[in-house]
PDB file of C-alpha atoms and ligand atoms in Angstrom:
ATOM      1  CA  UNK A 231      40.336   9.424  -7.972  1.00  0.00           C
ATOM      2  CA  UNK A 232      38.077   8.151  -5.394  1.00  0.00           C
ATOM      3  CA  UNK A 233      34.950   6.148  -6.230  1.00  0.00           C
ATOM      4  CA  UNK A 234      31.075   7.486  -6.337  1.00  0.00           C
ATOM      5  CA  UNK A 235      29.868   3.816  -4.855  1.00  0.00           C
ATOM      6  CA  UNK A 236      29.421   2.608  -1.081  1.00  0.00           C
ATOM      7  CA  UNK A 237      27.745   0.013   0.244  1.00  0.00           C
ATOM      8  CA  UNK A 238      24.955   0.406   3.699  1.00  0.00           C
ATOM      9  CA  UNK A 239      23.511  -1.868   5.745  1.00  0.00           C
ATOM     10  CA  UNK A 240      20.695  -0.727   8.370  1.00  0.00           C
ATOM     11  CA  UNK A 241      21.173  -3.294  10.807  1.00  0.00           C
ATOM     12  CA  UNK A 242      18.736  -4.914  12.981  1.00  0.00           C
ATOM     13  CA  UNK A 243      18.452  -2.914  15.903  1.00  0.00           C
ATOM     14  CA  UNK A 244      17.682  -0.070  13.622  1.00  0.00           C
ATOM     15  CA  UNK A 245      15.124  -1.989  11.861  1.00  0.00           C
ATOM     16  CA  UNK A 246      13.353  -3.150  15.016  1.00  0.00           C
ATOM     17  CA  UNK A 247      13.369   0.539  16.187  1.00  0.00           C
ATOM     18  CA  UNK A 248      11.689   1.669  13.380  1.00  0.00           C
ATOM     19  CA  UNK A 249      14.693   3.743  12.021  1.00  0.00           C
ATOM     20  CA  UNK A 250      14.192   2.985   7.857  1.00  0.00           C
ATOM     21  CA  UNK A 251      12.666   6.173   6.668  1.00  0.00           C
ATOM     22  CA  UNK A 252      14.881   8.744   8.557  1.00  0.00           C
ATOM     23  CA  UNK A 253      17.553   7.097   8.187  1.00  0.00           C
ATOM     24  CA  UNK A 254      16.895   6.859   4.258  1.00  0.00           C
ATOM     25  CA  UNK A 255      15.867  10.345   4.773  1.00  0.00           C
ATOM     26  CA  UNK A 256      19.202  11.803   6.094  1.00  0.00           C
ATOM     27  CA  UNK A 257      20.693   9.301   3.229  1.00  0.00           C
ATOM     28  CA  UNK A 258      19.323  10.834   0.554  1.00  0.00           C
ATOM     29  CA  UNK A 259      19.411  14.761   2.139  1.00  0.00           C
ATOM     30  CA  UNK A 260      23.044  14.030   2.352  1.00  0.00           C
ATOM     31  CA  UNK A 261      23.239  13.709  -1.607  1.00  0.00           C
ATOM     32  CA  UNK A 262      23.520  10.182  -1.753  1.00  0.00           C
ATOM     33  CA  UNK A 263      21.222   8.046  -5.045  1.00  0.00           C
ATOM     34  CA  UNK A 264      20.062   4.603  -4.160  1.00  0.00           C
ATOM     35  CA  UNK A 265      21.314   2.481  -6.957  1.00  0.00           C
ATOM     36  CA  UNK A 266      19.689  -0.700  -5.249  1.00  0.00           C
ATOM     37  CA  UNK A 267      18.316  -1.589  -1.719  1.00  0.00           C
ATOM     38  CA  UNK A 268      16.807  -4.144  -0.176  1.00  0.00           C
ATOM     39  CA  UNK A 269      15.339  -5.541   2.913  1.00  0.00           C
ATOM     40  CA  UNK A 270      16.678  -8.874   3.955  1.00  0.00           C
ATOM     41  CA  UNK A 271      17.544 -11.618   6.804  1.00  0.00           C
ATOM     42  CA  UNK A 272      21.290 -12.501   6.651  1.00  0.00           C
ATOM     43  CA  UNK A 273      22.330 -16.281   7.116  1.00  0.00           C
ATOM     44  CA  UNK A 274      24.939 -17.384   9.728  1.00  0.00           C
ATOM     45  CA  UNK A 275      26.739 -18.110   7.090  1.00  0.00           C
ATOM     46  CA  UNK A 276      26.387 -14.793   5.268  1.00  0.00           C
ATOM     47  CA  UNK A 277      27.379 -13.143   7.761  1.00  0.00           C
ATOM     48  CA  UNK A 278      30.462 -14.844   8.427  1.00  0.00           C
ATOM     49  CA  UNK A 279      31.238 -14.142   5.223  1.00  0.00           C
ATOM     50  CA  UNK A 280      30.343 -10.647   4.937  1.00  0.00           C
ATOM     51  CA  UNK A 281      32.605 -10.057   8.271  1.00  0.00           C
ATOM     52  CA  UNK A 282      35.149 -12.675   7.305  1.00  0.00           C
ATOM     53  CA  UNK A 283      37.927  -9.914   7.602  1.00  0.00           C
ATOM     54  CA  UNK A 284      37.134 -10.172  11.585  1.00  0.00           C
ATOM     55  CA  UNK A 285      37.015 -13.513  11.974  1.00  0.00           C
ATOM     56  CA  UNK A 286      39.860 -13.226  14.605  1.00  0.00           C
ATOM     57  CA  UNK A 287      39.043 -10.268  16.481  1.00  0.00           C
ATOM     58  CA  UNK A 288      37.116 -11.414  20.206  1.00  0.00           C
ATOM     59  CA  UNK A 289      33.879  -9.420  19.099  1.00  0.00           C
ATOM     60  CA  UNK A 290      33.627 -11.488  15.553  1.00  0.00           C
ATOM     61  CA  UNK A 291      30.814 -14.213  16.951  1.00  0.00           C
ATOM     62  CA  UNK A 292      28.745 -11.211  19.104  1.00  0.00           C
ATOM     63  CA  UNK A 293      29.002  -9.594  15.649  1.00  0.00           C
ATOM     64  CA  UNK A 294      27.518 -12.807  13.285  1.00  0.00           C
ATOM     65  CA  UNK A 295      24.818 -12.974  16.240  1.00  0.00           C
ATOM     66  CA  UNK A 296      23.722  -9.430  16.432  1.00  0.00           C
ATOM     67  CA  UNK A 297      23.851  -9.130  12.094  1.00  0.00           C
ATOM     68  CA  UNK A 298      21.629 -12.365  11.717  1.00  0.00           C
ATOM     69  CA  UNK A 299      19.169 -10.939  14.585  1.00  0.00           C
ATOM     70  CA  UNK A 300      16.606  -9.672  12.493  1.00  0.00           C
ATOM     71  CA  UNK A 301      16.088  -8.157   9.207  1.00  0.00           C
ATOM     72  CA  UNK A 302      18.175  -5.026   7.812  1.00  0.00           C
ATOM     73  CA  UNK A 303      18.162  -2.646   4.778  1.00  0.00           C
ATOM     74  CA  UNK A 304      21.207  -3.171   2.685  1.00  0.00           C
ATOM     75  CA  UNK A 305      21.736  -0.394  -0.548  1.00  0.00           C
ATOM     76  CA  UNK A 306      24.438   0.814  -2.571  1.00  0.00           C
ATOM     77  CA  UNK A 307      24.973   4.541  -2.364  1.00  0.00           C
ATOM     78  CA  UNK A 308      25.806   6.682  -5.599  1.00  0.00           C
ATOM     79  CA  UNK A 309      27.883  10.235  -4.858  1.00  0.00           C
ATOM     80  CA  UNK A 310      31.179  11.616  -5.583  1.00  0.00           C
ATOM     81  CA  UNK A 311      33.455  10.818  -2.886  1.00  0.00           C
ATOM     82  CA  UNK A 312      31.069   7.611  -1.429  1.00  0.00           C
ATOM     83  CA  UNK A 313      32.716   5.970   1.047  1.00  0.00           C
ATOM     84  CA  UNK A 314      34.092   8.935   2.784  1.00  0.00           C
ATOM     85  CA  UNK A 315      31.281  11.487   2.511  1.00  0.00           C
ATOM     86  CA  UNK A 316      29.414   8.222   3.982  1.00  0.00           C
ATOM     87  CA  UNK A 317      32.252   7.283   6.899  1.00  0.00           C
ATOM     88  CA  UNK A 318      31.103  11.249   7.763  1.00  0.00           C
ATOM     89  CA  UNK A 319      27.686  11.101   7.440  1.00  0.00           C
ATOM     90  CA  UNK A 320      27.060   7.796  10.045  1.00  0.00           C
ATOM     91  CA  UNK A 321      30.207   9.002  12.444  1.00  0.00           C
ATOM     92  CA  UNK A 322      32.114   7.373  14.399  1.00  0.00           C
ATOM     93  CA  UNK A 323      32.115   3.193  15.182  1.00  0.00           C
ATOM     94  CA  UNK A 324      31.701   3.968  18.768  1.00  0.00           C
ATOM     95  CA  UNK A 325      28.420   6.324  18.990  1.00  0.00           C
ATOM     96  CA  UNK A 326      29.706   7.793  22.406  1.00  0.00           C
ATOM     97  CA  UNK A 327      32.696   9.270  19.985  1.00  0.00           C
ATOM     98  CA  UNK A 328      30.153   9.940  17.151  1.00  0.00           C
ATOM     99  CA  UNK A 329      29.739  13.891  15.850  1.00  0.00           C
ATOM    100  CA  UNK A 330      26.515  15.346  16.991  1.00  0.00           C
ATOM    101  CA  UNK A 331      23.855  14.942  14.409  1.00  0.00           C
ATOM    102  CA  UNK A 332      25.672  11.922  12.684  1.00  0.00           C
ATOM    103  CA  UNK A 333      23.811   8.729  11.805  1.00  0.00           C
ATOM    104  CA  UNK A 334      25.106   6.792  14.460  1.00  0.00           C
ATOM    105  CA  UNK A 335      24.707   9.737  17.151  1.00  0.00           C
ATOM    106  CA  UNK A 336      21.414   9.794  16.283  1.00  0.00           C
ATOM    107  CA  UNK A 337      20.255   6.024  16.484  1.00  0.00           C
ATOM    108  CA  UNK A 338      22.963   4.308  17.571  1.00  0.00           C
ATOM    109  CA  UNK A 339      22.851   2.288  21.015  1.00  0.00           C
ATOM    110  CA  UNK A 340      26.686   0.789  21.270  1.00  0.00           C
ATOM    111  CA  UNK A 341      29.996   0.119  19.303  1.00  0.00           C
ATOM    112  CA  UNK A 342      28.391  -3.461  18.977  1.00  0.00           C
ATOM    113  CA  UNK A 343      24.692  -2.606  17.932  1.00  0.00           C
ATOM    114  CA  UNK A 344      25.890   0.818  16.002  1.00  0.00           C
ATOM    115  CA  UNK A 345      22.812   1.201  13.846  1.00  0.00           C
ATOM    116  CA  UNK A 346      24.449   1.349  10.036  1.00  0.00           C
ATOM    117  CA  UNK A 347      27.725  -0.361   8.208  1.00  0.00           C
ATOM    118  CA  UNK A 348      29.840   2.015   5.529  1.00  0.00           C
ATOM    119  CA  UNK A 349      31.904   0.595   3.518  1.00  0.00           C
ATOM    120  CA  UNK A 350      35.468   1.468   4.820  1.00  0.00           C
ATOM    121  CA  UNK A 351      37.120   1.344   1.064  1.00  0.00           C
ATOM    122  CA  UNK A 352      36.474   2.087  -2.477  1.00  0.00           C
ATOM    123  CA  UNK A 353      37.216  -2.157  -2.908  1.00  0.00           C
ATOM    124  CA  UNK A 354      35.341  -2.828   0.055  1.00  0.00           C
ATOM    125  CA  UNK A 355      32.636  -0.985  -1.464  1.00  0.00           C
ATOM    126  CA  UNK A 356      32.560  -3.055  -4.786  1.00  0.00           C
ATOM    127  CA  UNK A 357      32.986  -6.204  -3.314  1.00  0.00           C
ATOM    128  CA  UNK A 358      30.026  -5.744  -0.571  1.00  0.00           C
ATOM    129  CA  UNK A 359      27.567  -4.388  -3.180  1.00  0.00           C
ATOM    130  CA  UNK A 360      28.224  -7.692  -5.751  1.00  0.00           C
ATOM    131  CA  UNK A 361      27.596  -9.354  -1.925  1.00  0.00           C
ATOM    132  CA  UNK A 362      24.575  -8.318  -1.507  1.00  0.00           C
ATOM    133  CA  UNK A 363      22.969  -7.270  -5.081  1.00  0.00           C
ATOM    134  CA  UNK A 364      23.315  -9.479  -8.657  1.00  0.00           C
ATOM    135  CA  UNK A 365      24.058  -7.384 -11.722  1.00  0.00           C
ATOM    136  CA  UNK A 366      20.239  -7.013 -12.527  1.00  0.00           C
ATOM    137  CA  UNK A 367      19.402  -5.860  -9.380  1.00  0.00           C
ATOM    138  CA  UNK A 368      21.900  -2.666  -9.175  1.00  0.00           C
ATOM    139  CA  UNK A 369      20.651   0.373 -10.991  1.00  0.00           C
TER     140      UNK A 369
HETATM  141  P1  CMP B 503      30.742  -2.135  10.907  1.00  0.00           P
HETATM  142  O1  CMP B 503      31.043  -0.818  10.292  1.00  0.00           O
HETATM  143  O2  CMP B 503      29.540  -2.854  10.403  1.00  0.00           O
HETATM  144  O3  CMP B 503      32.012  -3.101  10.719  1.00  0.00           O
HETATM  145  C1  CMP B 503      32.466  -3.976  11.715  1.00  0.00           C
HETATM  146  C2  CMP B 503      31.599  -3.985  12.899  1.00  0.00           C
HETATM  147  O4  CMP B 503      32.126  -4.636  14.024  1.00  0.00           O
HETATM  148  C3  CMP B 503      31.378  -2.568  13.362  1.00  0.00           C
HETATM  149  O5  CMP B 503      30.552  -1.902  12.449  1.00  0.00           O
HETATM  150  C4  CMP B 503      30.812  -2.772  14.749  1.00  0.00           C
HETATM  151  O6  CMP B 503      29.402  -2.940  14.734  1.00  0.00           O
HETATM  152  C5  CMP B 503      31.467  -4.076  15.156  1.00  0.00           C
HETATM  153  N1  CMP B 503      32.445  -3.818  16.201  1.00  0.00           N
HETATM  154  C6  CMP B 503      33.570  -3.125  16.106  1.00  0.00           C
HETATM  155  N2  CMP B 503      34.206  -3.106  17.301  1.00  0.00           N
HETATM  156  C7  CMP B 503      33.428  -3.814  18.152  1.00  0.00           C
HETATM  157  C8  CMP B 503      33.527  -4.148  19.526  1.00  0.00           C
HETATM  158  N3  CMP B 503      34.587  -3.757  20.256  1.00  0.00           N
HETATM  159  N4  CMP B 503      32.539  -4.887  20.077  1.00  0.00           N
HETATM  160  C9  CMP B 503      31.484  -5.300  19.318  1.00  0.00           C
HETATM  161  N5  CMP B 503      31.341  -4.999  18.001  1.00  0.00           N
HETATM  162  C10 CMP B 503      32.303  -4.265  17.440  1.00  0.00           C
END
């Protein structure tokens, strides 16, 4: 059965852009509770970590640079079906391939600066919520 938890950042361009509220908007229109959210700065080093499973792909240091740019909204999303309903609500990595209307078609500016993270697995999504939220802090 698939799991009712993902895990979103709003990344820094997004932020600086002035994106929060409709994205959070669209987020919650889409069905999605906010079990916990927060707005944060990450660390080099938490962001090496958080991407560690790119660590040898050529984009992994534009990556660290852009996520510890500025501060982004990071949340744990609550639905049946999380992670994929999500995948479909933000569209596609590259925005250019993004469906109309999607997150990501909407704000998005390149594969690199893409506006939001979903979690791409129902692990994925358990591990990157303990990431970014302690026990107390998830609702
Ligand atoms: P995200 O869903 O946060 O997970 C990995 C991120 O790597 C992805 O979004 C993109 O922002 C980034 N990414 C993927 N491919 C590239 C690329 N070719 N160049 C720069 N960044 C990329």
């Amino acid at each position: 059965m698939a799991g009712t938890k993902t895990l979103t950042m709003i990344k820094p361009d997004a932020v600086r852009d002035g994106h929060i509220g409709a994205i959070l908007n669209q987020i919650n229109e889409a069905g999605f509770r906010i079990s916990a959210m927060k707005l944060t700065q990450l660390s080099q080093a938490d962001a090496e970590a958080f991407y560690a499973v790119h660590s040898e792909r050529p984009f992994y240091g534009e990556l660290v640079e852009f996520m510890t740019s500025g501060p982004i909204v990071a949340a744990i999303l609550e639905k049946e079906n999380a992670v994929e309903d999500f995948r479909k609500l933000i569209g596609a990595t590259n925005p250019a391939e993004a469906a109309e209307g999607t997150i990501r078609a909407r704000f998005a500016k390149s594969i690199g600066e893409n506006a939001v993270h979903g979690s791409d697995s129902d692990e994925n999504a358990e591990i990157e919520g303990d990431f970014h939220f302690a026990g107390r802090e998830q609702f």
